[in-house]
Amino acid sequence: MTYMNIGLKLFFGFIALLIVTRLLGKKEIAQLTPFDFIYSIVLGGILEESIYDNKITPLHVWFAVSVWGVMLFIIEISSQRFDKFRALLKGETSILMKDGQFNLKELKANHLEMEQLRIMLRQQGVFSLREVCDLYLEPGGTVSLKKYAQFDTVTPAMLNLKPDDESINFLFIDEGEINEEILKYTGKSKEWLYDALQKEGYTAIHDILYAEWSETEGFYIKTYSSNKENLRKEN
């Protein structure tokens, strides 16, 4: 009965967590606010603490996670509708630099040291503060920035160029196997694929490690023979 009880708790807990997660939407780790992080820990804690406690039944687990999930769902809806409520729970974007000048008040309020700031900038590919015009600290703890024009990446618009947009790449062959679903999705047939590969100089599908295709760029193909195996990893 003990094993059955644990299994049922895990099953009910998994279903409940899955439903709550889907209701609250998709977020990357970098997009999580401190509030999001805390409620994720609590959800896991509810399930963890209940597994080996014989006094807690699977229905108790379901009830606890459901109540917690409903509360979070209400909070999420409320934060979307009321700006002040969202700012109170999840925080707001802080302006750390404006026109190259530090906002010392915000730096102190967010307990940021200069070396911490430099590390965060290096993670964004910026290695000197002289490049930064505006700098923002997002609610999730990441930084967003705007560079001075002289340090910014040159774009086609700056050069008055109008390059064609590239179309989507589709993986037609993966490790010697044809991806039939993708082929069907693009409206292509196996006969078309065989003919196209022969024109590229490839006759054996099983020799192809990777083959992608797009309307604008055509094929990009890698064969097993062109790639070395058992490469030694560098420390």
Short mmCIF file of C-alpha atoms in Angstrom, two decimals:
data_model
loop_
_atom_site.label_atom_id
_atom_site.label_comp_id
_atom_site.label_asym_id
_atom_site.label_seq_id
_atom_site.Cartn_x
_atom_site.Cartn_y
_atom_site.Cartn_z
CA MET A 1 0.00 0.00 0.00
CA THR A 2 2.89 2.35 0.71
CA TYR A 3 4.25 2.01 -2.82
CA MET A 4 0.76 2.44 -4.26
CA ASN A 5 0.20 5.53 -2.14
CA ILE A 6 3.48 7.12 -3.27
CA GLY A 7 2.76 6.30 -6.89
CA LEU A 8 -0.72 7.84 -6.71
CA LYS A 9 0.68 10.99 -5.08
CA LEU A 10 3.27 11.35 -7.81
CA PHE A 11 0.64 10.77 -10.49
CA PHE A 12 -1.84 13.29 -9.05
CA GLY A 13 0.94 15.78 -8.34
CA PHE A 14 2.33 15.49 -11.85
CA ILE A 15 -1.08 16.05 -13.45
CA ALA A 16 -1.78 19.01 -11.16
CA LEU A 17 1.61 20.60 -11.83
CA LEU A 18 1.18 20.08 -15.56
CA ILE A 19 -2.23 21.80 -15.53
CA VAL A 20 -0.98 24.70 -13.42
CA THR A 21 2.08 25.18 -15.61
CA ARG A 22 -0.01 25.23 -18.78
CA LEU A 23 -2.49 27.69 -17.28
CA LEU A 24 0.25 30.10 -16.26
CA GLY A 25 1.79 30.14 -19.75
CA LYS A 26 5.19 29.46 -21.26
CA LYS A 27 8.20 31.26 -19.90
CA GLU A 28 11.91 30.80 -20.27
CA ILE A 29 14.11 30.73 -17.20
CA ALA A 30 15.49 34.16 -18.11
CA GLN A 31 11.96 35.57 -18.17
CA LEU A 32 11.04 34.43 -14.66
CA THR A 33 10.66 37.18 -12.08
CA PRO A 34 11.60 36.58 -8.42
CA PHE A 35 7.89 36.01 -7.72
CA ASP A 36 7.67 33.40 -10.50
CA PHE A 37 10.74 31.66 -9.10
CA ILE A 38 9.30 31.51 -5.58
CA TYR A 39 5.94 30.09 -6.60
CA SER A 40 7.71 27.44 -8.71
CA ILE A 41 9.71 26.36 -5.67
CA VAL A 42 6.56 26.23 -3.52
CA LEU A 43 4.76 24.07 -6.08
CA GLY A 44 7.63 21.60 -6.07
CA GLY A 45 7.81 21.74 -2.29
CA ILE A 46 4.14 20.85 -1.91
CA LEU A 47 4.67 17.66 -3.89
CA GLU A 48 8.01 16.81 -2.29
CA GLU A 49 6.85 17.16 1.32
CA SER A 50 3.71 15.09 0.75
CA ILE A 51 5.22 12.03 -0.92
CA TYR A 52 6.52 10.27 2.21
CA ASP A 53 3.94 11.57 4.67
CA ASN A 54 1.41 8.77 5.18
CA LYS A 55 -1.13 11.17 6.70
CA ILE A 56 -1.43 13.00 3.38
CA THR A 57 -3.50 11.29 0.71
CA PRO A 58 -3.24 11.73 -3.08
CA LEU A 59 -6.43 13.83 -2.94
CA HIS A 60 -4.75 16.12 -0.42
CA VAL A 61 -1.90 16.64 -2.89
CA TRP A 62 -4.35 17.40 -5.67
CA PHE A 63 -6.26 19.83 -3.46
CA ALA A 64 -3.13 21.68 -2.26
CA VAL A 65 -1.65 22.10 -5.73
CA SER A 66 -5.05 23.07 -7.17
CA VAL A 67 -5.64 25.77 -4.56
CA TRP A 68 -2.11 27.13 -5.03
CA GLY A 69 -2.55 27.05 -8.81
CA VAL A 70 -5.89 28.89 -8.68
CA MET A 71 -4.36 31.58 -6.48
CA LEU A 72 -1.47 32.01 -8.90
CA PHE A 73 -3.83 32.10 -11.86
CA ILE A 74 -5.85 34.88 -10.22
CA ILE A 75 -2.66 36.79 -9.50
CA GLU A 76 -1.48 36.41 -13.11
CA ILE A 77 -4.80 37.67 -14.50
CA SER A 78 -4.86 40.56 -12.03
CA SER A 79 -1.30 41.56 -12.84
CA GLN A 80 -2.15 41.66 -16.54
CA ARG A 81 -5.13 43.96 -15.95
CA PHE A 82 -3.78 46.23 -13.22
CA ASP A 83 -0.37 47.83 -13.73
CA LYS A 84 0.09 48.82 -10.09
CA PHE A 85 -0.62 45.27 -8.95
CA ARG A 86 1.90 43.88 -11.45
CA ALA A 87 4.55 46.36 -10.36
CA LEU A 88 3.96 45.48 -6.71
CA LEU A 89 4.36 41.72 -7.23
CA LYS A 90 6.74 41.40 -10.15
CA GLY A 91 8.62 44.67 -10.15
CA GLU A 92 9.28 47.18 -12.90
CA THR A 93 12.09 47.85 -15.31
CA SER A 94 14.77 50.02 -13.71
CA ILE A 95 16.72 52.60 -15.74
CA LEU A 96 20.35 52.20 -14.68
CA MET A 97 21.85 54.51 -17.31
CA LYS A 98 20.36 57.25 -19.46
CA ASP A 99 22.35 59.03 -22.17
CA GLY A 100 25.55 57.60 -20.71
CA GLN A 101 24.86 58.84 -17.18
CA PHE A 102 24.43 56.49 -14.21
CA ASN A 103 21.24 56.52 -12.16
CA LEU A 104 22.90 56.02 -8.78
CA LYS A 105 19.57 55.81 -6.98
CA GLU A 106 18.48 52.78 -9.01
CA LEU A 107 21.91 51.14 -8.72
CA LYS A 108 21.71 51.36 -4.92
CA ALA A 109 18.06 50.28 -4.82
CA ASN A 110 18.92 47.12 -6.78
CA HIS A 111 22.13 46.48 -4.76
CA LEU A 112 24.29 46.39 -7.87
CA GLU A 113 28.05 46.82 -7.72
CA MET A 114 30.04 48.03 -10.71
CA GLU A 115 31.79 44.71 -11.18
CA GLN A 116 28.42 42.90 -11.19
CA LEU A 117 27.23 45.36 -13.81
CA ARG A 118 30.32 44.76 -15.93
CA ILE A 119 29.75 41.00 -15.78
CA MET A 120 26.15 41.42 -16.92
CA LEU A 121 27.28 43.65 -19.78
CA ARG A 122 29.93 41.16 -20.89
CA GLN A 123 27.20 38.52 -21.08
CA GLN A 124 25.51 40.84 -23.59
CA GLY A 125 28.71 41.13 -25.63
CA VAL A 126 29.61 44.62 -24.32
CA PHE A 127 33.08 44.96 -22.80
CA SER A 128 33.21 48.69 -22.06
CA LEU A 129 30.70 51.10 -20.53
CA ARG A 130 31.71 53.72 -23.06
CA GLU A 131 29.62 51.81 -25.61
CA VAL A 132 26.42 52.05 -23.56
CA CYS A 133 23.93 54.86 -24.07
CA ASP A 134 20.91 53.50 -22.17
CA LEU A 135 20.85 50.55 -19.77
CA TYR A 136 17.83 48.85 -18.23
CA LEU A 137 17.49 46.20 -15.51
CA GLU A 138 14.50 43.99 -16.32
CA PRO A 139 12.21 42.45 -13.64
CA GLY A 140 13.76 39.03 -14.29
CA GLY A 141 17.23 40.32 -13.42
CA THR A 142 18.62 40.55 -16.96
CA VAL A 143 19.86 43.76 -18.56
CA SER A 144 18.83 45.35 -21.83
CA LEU A 145 20.85 48.08 -23.45
CA LYS A 146 21.07 50.57 -26.26
CA LYS A 147 24.52 51.32 -27.64
CA TYR A 148 25.78 54.59 -29.01
CA ALA A 149 25.44 54.65 -32.79
CA GLN A 150 29.22 54.57 -33.31
CA PHE A 151 29.46 51.28 -31.39
CA ASP A 152 26.27 49.67 -32.66
CA THR A 153 26.12 46.89 -35.21
CA VAL A 154 25.87 48.10 -38.77
CA THR A 155 22.54 47.14 -40.35
CA PRO A 156 21.51 47.03 -44.02
CA ALA A 157 19.18 49.97 -43.34
CA MET A 158 22.17 52.14 -42.35
CA LEU A 159 23.78 51.35 -45.71
CA ASN A 160 20.54 51.90 -47.64
CA LEU A 161 20.52 48.24 -48.66
CA LYS A 162 17.40 46.16 -49.16
CA PRO A 163 18.41 42.51 -48.78
CA ASP A 164 15.87 39.78 -49.44
CA ASP A 165 14.42 38.06 -46.40
CA GLU A 166 15.54 34.46 -46.03
CA SER A 167 12.82 31.83 -46.02
CA ILE A 168 12.45 29.14 -43.34
CA ASN A 169 14.94 26.28 -43.33
CA PHE A 170 13.53 22.74 -43.27
CA LEU A 171 15.46 19.67 -42.12
CA PHE A 172 14.79 17.09 -44.83
CA ILE A 173 17.41 14.48 -43.84
CA ASP A 174 18.54 13.75 -40.30
CA GLU A 175 21.29 11.15 -39.79
CA GLY A 176 20.57 9.30 -43.00
CA GLU A 177 16.79 9.27 -42.56
CA ILE A 178 14.24 11.30 -44.55
CA ASN A 179 12.00 13.46 -42.40
CA GLU A 180 8.78 12.56 -44.16
CA GLU A 181 6.53 14.79 -42.04
CA ILE A 182 8.57 17.90 -42.86
CA LEU A 183 8.74 16.87 -46.50
CA LYS A 184 4.97 16.51 -46.60
CA TYR A 185 4.49 19.82 -44.79
CA THR A 186 6.45 21.67 -47.48
CA GLY A 187 4.47 19.98 -50.25
CA LYS A 188 7.49 18.08 -51.56
CA SER A 189 7.67 14.42 -52.49
CA LYS A 190 10.41 11.83 -52.06
CA GLU A 191 10.85 11.78 -55.84
CA TRP A 192 11.49 15.52 -55.81
CA LEU A 193 14.00 15.09 -52.98
CA TYR A 194 15.89 12.29 -54.75
CA ASP A 195 16.08 14.32 -57.99
CA ALA A 196 17.20 17.46 -56.17
CA LEU A 197 19.91 15.59 -54.26
CA GLN A 198 21.21 13.96 -57.44
CA LYS A 199 21.54 17.39 -59.00
CA GLU A 200 23.61 18.37 -55.96
CA GLY A 201 25.81 15.30 -56.47
CA TYR A 202 24.42 13.04 -53.75
CA THR A 203 22.99 9.64 -54.64
CA ALA A 204 22.80 7.76 -51.31
CA ILE A 205 20.51 9.08 -48.59
CA HIS A 206 22.16 6.99 -45.88
CA ASP A 207 25.48 8.79 -46.52
CA ILE A 208 23.96 12.16 -45.62
CA LEU A 209 24.29 13.26 -42.00
CA TYR A 210 22.35 16.51 -42.31
CA ALA A 211 20.46 18.16 -45.14
CA GLU A 212 18.44 21.35 -44.81
CA TRP A 213 16.63 23.26 -47.54
CA SER A 214 15.03 26.67 -48.02
CA GLU A 215 13.36 28.42 -50.94
CA THR A 216 15.95 31.21 -51.03
CA GLU A 217 19.16 29.37 -50.15
CA GLY A 218 18.54 25.88 -51.51
CA PHE A 219 20.32 22.91 -49.91
CA TYR A 220 22.96 22.84 -47.20
CA ILE A 221 24.30 19.27 -46.86
CA LYS A 222 26.77 17.52 -44.60
CA THR A 223 27.78 13.91 -45.18
CA TYR A 224 29.24 11.41 -42.74
CA SER A 225 32.48 11.28 -44.69
CA SER A 226 32.99 15.05 -44.42
CA ASN A 227 32.76 15.03 -40.62
CA LYS A 228 35.32 13.55 -38.27
CA GLU A 229 34.25 11.18 -35.53
CA ASN A 230 35.55 10.83 -31.99
CA LEU A 231 37.00 14.33 -31.79
CA ARG A 232 38.89 14.83 -28.56
CA LYS A 233 37.30 17.40 -26.27
CA GLU A 234 39.40 20.32 -25.23
CA ASN A 235 39.48 21.35 -21.58
#
